[in-house]
Coordinates of C-alpha atoms and ligand atoms in Angstrom, one line a residue:
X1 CA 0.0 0.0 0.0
X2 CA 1.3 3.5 -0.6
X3 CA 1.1 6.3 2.1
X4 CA -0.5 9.1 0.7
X5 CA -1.3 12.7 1.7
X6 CA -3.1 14.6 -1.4
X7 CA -3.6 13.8 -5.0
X8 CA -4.0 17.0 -6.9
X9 CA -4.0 19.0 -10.4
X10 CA -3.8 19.6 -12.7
X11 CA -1.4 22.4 -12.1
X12 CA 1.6 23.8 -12.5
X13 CA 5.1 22.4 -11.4
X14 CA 6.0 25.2 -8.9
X15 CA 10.0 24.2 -9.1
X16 CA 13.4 23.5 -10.5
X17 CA 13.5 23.0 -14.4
X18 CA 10.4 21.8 -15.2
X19 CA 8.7 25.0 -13.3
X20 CA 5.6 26.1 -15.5
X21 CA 5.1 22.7 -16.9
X22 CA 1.6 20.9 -16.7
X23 CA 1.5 18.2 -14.4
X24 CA -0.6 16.3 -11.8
X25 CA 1.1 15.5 -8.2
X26 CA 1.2 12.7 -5.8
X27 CA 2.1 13.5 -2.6
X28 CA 3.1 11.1 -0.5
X29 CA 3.5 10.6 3.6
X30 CA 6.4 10.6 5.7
X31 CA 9.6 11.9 5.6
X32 CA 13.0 10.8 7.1
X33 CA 14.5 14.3 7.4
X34 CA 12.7 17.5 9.6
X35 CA 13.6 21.2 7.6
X36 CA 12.8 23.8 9.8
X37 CA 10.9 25.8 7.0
X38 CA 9.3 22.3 5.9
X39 CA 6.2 23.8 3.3
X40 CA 4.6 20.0 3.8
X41 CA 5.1 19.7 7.0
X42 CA 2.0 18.3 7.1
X43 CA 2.9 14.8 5.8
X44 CA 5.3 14.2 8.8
X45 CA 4.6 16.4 11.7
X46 CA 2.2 14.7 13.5
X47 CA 3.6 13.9 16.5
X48 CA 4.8 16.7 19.8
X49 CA 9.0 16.1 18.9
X50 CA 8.5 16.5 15.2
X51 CA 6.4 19.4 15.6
X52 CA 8.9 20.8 17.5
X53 CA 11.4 20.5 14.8
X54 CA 9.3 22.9 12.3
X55 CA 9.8 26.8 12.7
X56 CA 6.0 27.0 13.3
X57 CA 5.7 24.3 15.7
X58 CA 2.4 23.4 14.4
X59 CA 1.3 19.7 15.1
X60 CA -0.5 18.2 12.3
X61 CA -3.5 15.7 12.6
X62 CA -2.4 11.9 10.6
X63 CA -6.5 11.2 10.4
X64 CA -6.8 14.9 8.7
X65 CA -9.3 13.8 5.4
X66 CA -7.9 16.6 3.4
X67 CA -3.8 16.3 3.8
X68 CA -3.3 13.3 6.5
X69 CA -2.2 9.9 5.6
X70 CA -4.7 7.6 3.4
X71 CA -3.2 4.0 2.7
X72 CA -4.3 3.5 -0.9
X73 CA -3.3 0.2 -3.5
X74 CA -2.0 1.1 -6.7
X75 CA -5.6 1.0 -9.0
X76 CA -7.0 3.4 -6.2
X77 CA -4.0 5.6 -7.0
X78 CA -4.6 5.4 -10.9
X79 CA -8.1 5.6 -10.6
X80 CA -8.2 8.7 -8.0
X81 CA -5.2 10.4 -10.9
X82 CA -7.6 9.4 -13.8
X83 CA -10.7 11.6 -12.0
X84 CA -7.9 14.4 -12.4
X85 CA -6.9 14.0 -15.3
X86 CA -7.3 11.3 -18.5
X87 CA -3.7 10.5 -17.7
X88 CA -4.5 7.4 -20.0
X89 CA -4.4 9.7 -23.2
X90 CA -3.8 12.8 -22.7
X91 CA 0.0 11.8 -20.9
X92 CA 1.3 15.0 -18.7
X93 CA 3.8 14.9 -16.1
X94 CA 3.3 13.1 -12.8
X95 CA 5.4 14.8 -10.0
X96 CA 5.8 12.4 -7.0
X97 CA 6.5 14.8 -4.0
X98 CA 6.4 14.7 -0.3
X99 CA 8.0 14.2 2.5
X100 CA 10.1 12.3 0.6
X101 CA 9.1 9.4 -2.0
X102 CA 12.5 7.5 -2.2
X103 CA 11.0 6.0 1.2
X104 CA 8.0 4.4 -1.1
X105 CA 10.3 3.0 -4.1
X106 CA 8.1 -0.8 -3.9
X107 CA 5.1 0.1 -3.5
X108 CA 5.6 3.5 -6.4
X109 CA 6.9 0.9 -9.1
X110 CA 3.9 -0.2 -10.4
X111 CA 1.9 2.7 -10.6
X112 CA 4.9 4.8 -12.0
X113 CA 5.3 1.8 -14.6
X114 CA 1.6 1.9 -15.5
X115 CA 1.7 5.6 -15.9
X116 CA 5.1 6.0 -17.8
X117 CA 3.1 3.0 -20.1
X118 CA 0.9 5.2 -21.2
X119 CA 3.1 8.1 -22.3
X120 CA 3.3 10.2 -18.7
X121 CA 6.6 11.5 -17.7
X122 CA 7.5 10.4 -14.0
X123 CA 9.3 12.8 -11.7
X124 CA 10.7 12.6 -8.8
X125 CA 11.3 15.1 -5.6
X126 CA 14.0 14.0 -3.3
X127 CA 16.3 15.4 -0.8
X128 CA 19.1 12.8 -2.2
X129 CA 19.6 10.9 1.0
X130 CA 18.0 7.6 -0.4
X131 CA 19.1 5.4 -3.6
X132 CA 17.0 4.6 -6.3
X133 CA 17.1 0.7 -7.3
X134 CA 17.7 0.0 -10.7
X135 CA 13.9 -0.9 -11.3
X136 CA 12.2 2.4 -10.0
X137 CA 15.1 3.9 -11.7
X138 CA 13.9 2.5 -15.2
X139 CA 10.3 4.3 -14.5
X140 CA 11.7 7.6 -13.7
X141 CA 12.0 10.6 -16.2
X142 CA 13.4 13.2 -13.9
X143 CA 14.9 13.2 -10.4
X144 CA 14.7 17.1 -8.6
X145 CA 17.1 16.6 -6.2
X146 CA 17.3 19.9 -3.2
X147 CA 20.0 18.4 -1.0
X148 CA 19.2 20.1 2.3
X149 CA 22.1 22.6 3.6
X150 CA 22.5 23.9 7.4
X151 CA 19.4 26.5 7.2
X152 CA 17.2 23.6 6.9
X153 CA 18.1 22.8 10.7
X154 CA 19.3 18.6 9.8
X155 CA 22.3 17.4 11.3
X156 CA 24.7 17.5 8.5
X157 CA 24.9 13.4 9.3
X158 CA 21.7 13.0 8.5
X159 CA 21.1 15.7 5.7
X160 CA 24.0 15.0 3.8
X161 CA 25.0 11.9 1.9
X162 CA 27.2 12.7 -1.0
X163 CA 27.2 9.1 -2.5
X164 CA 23.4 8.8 -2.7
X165 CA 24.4 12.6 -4.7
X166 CA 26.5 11.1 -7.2
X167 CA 24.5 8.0 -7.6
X168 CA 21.4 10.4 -8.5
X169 CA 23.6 12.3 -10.8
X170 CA 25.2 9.3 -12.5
X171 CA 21.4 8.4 -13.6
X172 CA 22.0 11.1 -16.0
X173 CA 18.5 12.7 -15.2
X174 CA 18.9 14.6 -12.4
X175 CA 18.6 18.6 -11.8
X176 CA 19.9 19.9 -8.5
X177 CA 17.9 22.5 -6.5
X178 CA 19.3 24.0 -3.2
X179 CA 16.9 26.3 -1.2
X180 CA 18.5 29.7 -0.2
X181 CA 17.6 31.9 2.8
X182 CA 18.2 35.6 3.6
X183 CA 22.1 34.6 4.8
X184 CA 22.4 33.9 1.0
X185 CA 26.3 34.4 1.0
X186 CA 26.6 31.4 3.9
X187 CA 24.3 29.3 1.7
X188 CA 26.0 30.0 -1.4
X189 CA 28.9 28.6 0.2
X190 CA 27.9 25.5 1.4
X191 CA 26.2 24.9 -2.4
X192 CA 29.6 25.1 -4.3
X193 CA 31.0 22.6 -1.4
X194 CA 28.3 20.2 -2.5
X195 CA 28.6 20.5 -6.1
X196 CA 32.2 20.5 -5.9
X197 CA 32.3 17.5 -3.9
X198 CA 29.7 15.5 -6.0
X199 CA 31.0 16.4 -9.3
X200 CA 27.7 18.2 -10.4
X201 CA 28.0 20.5 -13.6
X202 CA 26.7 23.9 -12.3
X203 CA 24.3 23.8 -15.4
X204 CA 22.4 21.0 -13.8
X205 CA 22.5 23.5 -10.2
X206 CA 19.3 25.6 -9.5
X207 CA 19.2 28.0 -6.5
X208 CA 15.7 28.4 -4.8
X209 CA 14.5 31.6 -2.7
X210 CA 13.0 30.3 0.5
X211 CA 9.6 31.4 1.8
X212 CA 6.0 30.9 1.5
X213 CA 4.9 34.4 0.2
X214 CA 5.6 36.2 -2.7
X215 CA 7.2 39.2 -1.8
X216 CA 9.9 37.4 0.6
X217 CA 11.0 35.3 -2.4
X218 CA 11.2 38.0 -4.7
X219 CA 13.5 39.8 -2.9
X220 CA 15.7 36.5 -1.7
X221 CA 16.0 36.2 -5.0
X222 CA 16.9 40.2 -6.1
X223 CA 19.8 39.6 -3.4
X224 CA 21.1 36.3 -4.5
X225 CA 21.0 36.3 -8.7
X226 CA 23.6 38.0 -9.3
X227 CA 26.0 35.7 -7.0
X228 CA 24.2 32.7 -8.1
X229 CA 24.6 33.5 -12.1
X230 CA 28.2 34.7 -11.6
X231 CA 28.8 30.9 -10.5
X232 CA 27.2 29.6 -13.3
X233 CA 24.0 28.2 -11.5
X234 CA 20.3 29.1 -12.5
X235 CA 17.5 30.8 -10.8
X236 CA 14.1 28.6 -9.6
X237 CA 11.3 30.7 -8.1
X238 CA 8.4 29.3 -6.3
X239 CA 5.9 29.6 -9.1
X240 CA 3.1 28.0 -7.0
X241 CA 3.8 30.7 -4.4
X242 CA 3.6 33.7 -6.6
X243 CA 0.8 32.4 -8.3
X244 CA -1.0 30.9 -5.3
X245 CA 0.6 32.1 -1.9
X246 CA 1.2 28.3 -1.1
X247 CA -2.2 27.3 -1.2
X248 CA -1.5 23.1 -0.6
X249 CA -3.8 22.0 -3.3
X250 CA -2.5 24.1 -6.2
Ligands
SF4_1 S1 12.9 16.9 2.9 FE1 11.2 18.1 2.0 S2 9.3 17.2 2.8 FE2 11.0 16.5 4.1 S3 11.1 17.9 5.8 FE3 12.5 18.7 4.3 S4 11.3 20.1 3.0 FE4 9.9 18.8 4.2

């Protein structure tokens, strides 16, 4: 069974190198790391010591209908996606979001397989701290990996894993996406260590504004570009944020 949290779209991909394209997203439940500014906290932070882990502090409910975990077989996946969107003929891009989906690899295969069958590209968000196996690798179209640096509040043990990196980038279908916070200069920083240490072209590297409103990003991102293109990496914005103000179903 797969651990869900929300089905939704269609919509727009909010992120990364796809942001703008159409897609439908699965988001799933659970995550194995805690960031601070987590914008889904609510597929993990259901308990008092995880709550206390997110800058809110906000404890979640797991039996929430709308965004808490539903236990769903691979048809009732396909079938909820199809009610979306005729994903069947009209292919689009599936992004499988979280929490973190490398945790649900099994039970994803078949319904990625299935979906990639019929003409849908797969993607997949991941904070690059588990492998894919060569079989959910074959389903995949696109891996957004946003390794998580200090700001996110990890402990660089558990945040950092620079073989799972190289593994994701030797797939040849990987973009890296790195969230950036107001001490842009610190966070610039520890990016070039990563992608120095992984071997990751910095045409591949995306720098992200952090925030859930509009204006904020904006202006993380006014301070940053200039550092960020001089390095050779691109510029994400939160699409979904500027369009939306981080409403959890768009
Ligand atoms: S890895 Fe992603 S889903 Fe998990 S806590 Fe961090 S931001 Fe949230």
């Amino acid at each position: 069974m797969l651990k869900i949290s929300q089905l939704f779209g269609p919509t727009v991909q909010g992120e990364g190198s796809a942001a703008g394209r159409h897609c439908l997203f699965v988001r799933l439940f659970d995550c194995n790391l805690e960031c601070t500014y987590c914008d889904t906290a609510y597929t993990w932070a259901v308990t008092a010591e995880k709550a206390a882990k997110t800058r809110s502090g906000r404890r979640y409910d797991r039996d929430d209908p709308a965004y808490g975990l539903k236990l769903m077989g691979s048809d009732d996946v396909l079938t909820s996606l199809r009610k979306l969107w005729d994903v069947q003929s009209r292919p689009t891009i599936i992004v499988v979001s979280g929490g973190e989906p490398m945790m649900q690899q099994q039970a994803l295969f078949p319904v990625l397989q299935q979906l990639r069958d019929w003409g849908n590209e797969v993607h997949i968000e991941t904070a690059g701290t588990i492998p894919p196996t060569a079989a959910f690798d074959s389903v995949v179209t696109q891996y957004n990996v946003s390794p998580k640096l200090a700001n996110s509040g990890n402990r660089l043990s558990k945040r950092y894993k620079p073989a799972v990196l190289a593994a994701l980038h030797a797939t040849g279908k990987a973009w890296f996406k790195f969230v950036i916070t107001d001490d842009h200069q610190a966070d610039l920083a520890e990016v070039d260590r990563i992608v120095a240490d992984v071997h990751v072209p910095v045409t591949r590297v995306m720098v992200m504004p952090e925030g859930s409103d509009g204006r904020r990003n904006i202006t993380t991102a006014q301070q940053m570009v200039d550092a960020a293109l001089t390095r050779g990496y691109g510029l994400s914005f939160r699409t979904h944020v500027l369009l939306w103000n981080d409403d959890p179903d768009r």
